[in-house]
Coordinates of N, CA, C and O in Angstrom, one line a residue:
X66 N -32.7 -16.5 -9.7 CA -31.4 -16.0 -10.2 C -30.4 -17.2 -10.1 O -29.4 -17.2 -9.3
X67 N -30.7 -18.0 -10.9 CA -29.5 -19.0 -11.1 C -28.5 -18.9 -12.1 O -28.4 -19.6 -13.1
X68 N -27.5 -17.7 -11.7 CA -25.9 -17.8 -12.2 C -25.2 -18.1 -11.7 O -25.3 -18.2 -10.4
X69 N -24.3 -18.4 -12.1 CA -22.9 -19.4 -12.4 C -22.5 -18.4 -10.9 O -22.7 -17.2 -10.5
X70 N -22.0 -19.5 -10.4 CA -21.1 -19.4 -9.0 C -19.5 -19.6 -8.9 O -19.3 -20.8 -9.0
X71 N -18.5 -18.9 -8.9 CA -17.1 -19.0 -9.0 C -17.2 -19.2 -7.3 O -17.8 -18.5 -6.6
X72 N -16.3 -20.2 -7.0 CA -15.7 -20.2 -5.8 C -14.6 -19.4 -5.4 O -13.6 -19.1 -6.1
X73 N -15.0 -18.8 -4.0 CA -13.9 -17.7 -3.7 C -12.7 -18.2 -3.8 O -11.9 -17.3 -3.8
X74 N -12.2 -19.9 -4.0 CA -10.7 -19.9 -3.9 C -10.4 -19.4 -5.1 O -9.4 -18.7 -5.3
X75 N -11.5 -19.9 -6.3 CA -10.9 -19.6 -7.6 C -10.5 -18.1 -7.8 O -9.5 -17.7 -8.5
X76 N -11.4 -17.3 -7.0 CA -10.7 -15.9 -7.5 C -10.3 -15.3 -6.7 O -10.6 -14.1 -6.9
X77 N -9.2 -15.6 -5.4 CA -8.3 -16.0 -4.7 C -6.8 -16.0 -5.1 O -5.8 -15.2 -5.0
X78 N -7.0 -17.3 -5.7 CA -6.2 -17.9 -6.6 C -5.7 -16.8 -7.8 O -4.5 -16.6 -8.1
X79 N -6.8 -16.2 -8.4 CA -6.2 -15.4 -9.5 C -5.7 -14.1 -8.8 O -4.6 -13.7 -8.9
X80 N -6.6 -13.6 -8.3 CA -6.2 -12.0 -7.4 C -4.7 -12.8 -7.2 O -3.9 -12.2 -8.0
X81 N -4.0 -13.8 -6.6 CA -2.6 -14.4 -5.9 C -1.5 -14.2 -7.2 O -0.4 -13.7 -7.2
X82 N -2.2 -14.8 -8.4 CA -1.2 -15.1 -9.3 C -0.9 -13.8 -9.9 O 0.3 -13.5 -10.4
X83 N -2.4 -12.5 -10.0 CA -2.1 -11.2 -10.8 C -1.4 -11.1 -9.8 O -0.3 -11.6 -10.2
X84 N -1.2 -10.9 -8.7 CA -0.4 -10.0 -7.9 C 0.6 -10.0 -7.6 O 1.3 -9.1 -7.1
X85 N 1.1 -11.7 -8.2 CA 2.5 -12.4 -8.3 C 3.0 -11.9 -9.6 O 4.2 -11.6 -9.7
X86 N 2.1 -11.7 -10.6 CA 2.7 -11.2 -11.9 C 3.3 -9.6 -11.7 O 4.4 -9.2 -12.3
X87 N 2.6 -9.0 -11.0 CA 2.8 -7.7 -10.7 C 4.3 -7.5 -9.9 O 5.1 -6.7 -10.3
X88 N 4.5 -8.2 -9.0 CA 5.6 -8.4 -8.2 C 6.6 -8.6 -8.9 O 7.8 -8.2 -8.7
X89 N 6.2 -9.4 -9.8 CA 7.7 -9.8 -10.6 C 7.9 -9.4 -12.0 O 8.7 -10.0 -12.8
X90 N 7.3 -8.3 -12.4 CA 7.3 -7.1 -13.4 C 7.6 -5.9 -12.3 O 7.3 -4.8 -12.9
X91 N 7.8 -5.7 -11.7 CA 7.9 -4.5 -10.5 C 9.6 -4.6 -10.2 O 10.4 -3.7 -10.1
X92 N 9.8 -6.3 -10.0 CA 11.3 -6.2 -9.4 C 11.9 -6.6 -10.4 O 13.1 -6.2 -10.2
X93 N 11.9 -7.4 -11.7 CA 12.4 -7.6 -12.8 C 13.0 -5.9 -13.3 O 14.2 -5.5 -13.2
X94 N 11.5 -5.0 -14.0 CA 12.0 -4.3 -15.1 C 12.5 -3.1 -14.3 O 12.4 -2.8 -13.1
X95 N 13.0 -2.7 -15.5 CA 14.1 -1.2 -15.1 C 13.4 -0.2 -15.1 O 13.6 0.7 -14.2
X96 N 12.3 -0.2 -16.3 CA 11.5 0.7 -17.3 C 10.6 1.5 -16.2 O 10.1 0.9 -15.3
X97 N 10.5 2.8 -16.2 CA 9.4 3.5 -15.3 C 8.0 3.0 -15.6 O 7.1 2.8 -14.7
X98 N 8.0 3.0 -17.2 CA 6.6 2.7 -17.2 C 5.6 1.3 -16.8 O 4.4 1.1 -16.5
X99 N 6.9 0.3 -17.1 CA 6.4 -0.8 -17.0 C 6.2 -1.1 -15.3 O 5.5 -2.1 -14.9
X100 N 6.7 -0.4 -14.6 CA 7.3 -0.4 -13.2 C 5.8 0.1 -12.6 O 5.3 -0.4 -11.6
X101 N 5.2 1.4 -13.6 CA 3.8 2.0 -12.8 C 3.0 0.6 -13.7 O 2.3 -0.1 -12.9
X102 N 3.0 0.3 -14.5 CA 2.2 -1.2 -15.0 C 1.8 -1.9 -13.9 O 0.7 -2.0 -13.3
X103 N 3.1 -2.4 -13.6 CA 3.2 -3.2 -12.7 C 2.4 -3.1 -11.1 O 1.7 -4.0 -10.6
X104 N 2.8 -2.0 -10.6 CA 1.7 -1.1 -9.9 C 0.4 -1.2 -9.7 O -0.2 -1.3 -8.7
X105 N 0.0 -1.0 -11.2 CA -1.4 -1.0 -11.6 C -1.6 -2.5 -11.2 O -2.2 -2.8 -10.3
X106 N -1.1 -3.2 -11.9 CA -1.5 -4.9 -11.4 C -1.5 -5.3 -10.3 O -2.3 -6.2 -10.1
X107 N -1.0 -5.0 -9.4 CA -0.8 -5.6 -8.2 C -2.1 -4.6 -7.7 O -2.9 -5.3 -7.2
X108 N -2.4 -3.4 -7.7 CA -3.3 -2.9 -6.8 C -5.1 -3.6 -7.8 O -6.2 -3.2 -7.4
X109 N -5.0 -4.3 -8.8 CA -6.4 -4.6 -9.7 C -6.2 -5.6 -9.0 O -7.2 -5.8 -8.3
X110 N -5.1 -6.5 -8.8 CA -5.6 -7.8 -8.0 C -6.2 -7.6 -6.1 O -7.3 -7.9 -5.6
X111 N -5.2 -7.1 -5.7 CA -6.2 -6.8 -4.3 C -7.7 -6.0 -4.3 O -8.5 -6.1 -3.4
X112 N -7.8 -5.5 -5.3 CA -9.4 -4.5 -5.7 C -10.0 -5.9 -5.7 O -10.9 -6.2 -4.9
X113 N -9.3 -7.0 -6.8 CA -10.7 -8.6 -7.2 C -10.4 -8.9 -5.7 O -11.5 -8.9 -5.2
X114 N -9.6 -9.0 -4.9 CA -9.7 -9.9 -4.0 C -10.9 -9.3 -2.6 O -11.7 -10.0 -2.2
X115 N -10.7 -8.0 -2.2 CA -11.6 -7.2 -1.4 C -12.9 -7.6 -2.2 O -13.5 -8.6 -1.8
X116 N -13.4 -7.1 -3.3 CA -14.5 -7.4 -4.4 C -14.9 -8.9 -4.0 O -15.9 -9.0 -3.3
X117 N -14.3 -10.2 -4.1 CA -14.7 -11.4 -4.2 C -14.8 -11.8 -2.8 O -15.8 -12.5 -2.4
X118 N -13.9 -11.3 -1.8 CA -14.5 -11.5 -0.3 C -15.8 -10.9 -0.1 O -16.7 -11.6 -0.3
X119 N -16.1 -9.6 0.4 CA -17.3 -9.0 0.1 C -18.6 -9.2 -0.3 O -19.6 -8.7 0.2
X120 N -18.4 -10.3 -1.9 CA -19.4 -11.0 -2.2 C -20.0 -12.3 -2.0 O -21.1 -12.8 -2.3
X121 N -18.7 -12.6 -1.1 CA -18.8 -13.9 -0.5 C -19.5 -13.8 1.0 O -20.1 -14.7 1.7
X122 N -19.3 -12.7 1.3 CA -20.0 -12.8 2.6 C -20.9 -12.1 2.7 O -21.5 -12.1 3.8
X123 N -21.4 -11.3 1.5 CA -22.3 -10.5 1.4 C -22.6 -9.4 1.8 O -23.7 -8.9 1.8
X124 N -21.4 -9.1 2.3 CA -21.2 -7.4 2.6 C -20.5 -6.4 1.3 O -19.7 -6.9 0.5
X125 N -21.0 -5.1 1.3 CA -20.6 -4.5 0.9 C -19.2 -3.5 1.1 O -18.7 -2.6 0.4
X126 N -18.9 -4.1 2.0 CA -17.1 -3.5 2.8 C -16.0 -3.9 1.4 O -14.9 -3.3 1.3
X127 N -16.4 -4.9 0.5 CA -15.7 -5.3 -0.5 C -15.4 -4.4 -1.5 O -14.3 -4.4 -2.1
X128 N -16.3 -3.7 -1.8 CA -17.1 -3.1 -3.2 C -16.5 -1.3 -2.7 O -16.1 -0.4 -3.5
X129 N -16.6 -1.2 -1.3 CA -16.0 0.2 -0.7 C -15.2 0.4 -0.7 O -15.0 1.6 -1.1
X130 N -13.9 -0.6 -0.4 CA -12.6 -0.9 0.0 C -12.1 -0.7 -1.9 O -11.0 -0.1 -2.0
X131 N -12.6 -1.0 -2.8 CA -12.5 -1.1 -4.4 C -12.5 -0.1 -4.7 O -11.4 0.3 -5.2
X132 N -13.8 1.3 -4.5 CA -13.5 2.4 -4.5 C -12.8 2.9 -4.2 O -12.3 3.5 -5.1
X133 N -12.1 2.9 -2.7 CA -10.8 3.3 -2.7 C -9.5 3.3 -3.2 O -8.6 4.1 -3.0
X134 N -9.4 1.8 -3.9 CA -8.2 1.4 -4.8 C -8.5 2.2 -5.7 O -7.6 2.9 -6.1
X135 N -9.7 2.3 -6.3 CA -9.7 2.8 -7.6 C -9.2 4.3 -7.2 O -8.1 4.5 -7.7
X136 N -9.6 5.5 -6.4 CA -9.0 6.7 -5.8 C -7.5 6.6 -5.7 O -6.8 7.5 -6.1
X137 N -7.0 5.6 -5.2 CA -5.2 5.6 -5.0 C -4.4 5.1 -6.2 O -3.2 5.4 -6.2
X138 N -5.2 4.3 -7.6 CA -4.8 3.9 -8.3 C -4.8 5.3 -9.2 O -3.7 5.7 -9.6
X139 N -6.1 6.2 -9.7 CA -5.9 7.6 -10.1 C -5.2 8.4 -9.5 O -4.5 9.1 -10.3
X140 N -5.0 8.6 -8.3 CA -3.3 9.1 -8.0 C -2.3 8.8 -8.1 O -1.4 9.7 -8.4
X141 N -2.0 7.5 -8.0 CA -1.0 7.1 -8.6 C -0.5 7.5 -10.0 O 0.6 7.7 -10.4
X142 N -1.7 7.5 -10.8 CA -1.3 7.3 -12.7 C -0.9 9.1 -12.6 O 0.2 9.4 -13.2
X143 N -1.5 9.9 -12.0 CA -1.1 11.2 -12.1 C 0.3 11.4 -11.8 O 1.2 11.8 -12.7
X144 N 0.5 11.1 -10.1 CA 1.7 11.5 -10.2 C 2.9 10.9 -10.8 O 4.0 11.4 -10.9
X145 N 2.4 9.2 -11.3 CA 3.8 8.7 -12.1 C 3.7 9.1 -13.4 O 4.7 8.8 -14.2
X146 N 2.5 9.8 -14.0 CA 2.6 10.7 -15.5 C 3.5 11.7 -15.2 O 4.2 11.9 -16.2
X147 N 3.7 12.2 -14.3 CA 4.5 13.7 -13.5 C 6.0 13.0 -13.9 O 6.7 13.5 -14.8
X148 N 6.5 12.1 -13.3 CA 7.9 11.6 -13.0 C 8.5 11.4 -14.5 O 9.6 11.8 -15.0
X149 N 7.1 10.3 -15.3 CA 7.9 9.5 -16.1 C 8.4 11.2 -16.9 O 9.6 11.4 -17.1
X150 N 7.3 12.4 -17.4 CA 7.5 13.2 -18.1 C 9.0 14.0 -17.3 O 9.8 14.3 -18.1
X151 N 9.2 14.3 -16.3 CA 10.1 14.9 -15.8 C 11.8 14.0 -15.9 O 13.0 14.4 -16.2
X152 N 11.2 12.5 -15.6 CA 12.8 11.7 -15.8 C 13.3 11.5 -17.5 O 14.4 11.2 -17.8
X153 N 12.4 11.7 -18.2 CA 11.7 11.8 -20.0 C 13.1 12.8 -20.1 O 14.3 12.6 -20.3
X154 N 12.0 14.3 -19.7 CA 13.0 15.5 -20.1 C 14.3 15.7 -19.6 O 15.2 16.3 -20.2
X155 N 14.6 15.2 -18.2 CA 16.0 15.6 -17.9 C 17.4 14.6 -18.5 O 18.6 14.9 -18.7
X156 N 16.7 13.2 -18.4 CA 17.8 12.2 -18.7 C 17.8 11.9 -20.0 O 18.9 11.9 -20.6
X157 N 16.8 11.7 -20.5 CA 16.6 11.5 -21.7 C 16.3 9.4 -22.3 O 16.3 8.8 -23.4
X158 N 16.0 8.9 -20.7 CA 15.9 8.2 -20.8 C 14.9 7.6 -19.8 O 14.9 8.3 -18.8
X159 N 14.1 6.5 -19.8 CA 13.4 6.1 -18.9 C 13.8 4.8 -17.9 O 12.9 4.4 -17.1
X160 N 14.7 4.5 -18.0 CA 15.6 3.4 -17.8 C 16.1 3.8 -16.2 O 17.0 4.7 -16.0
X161 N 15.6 3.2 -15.4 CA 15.9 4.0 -14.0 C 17.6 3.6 -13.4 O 18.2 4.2 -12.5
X162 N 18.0 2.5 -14.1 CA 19.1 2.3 -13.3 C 20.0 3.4 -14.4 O 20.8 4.0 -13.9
X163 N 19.7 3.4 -15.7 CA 20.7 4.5 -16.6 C 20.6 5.9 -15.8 O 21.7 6.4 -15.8
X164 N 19.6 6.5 -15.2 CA 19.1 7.7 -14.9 C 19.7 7.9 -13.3 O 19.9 8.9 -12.7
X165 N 19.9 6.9 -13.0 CA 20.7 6.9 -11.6 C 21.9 6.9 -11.7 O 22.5 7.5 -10.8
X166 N 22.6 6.4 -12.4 CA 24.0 6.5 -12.9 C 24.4 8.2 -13.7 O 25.5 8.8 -13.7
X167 N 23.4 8.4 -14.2 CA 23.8 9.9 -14.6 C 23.2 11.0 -13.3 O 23.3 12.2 -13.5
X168 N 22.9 10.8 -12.6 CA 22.5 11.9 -11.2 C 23.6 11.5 -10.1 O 23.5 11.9 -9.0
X169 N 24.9 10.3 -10.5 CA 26.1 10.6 -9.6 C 25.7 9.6 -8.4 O 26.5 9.5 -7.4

């Protein structure tokens, strides 16, 4: 089985940078949706990073710990489908700092 070997810094390094992208789409936008996006990105990069430790040391604690992101990440998408539809119908906008200014 001679495939291609990625060194763990390399995917390290990217798990760092999605999670930097994530961070800074999270504290940048206003937008609800882009905001659960952002969410999403940052919890895909720590899923690669548990995943590429794991494989690096050859335990499966990596690949478990992923399942479970993947469980908190489907909770997540539910209950922020719940919000964005709820902040949707009452404000009429999704724009969280507009929506906070009209709730006083």
């Amino acid at each position: 089985m001679g495939g291609l070997v990625v060194p763990l810094e390399h995917v390290l390094l990217l798990a760092g940078l999605l999670f930097i992208c994530g961070l800074t789409g999270l504290m940048i936008r206003r937008n609800v949706i882009f905001i659960l996006m952002s969410l999403e990105v940052m919890l895909n990069a720590a899923a690669l990073a548990f995943v590429a430790a794991g494989a690096y040391w050859g335990e499966p604690d990596g690949q478990i710990i992923f399942l479970l992101i993947l469980a908190v990440a489907a909770a997540e998408v539910s209950v922020g489908l719940g919000l964005v539809l709820q902040i949707q119908r009452r404000f009429k906008t999704l724009d969280l700092d507009q929506a906070s200014r009209m709730g006083g």
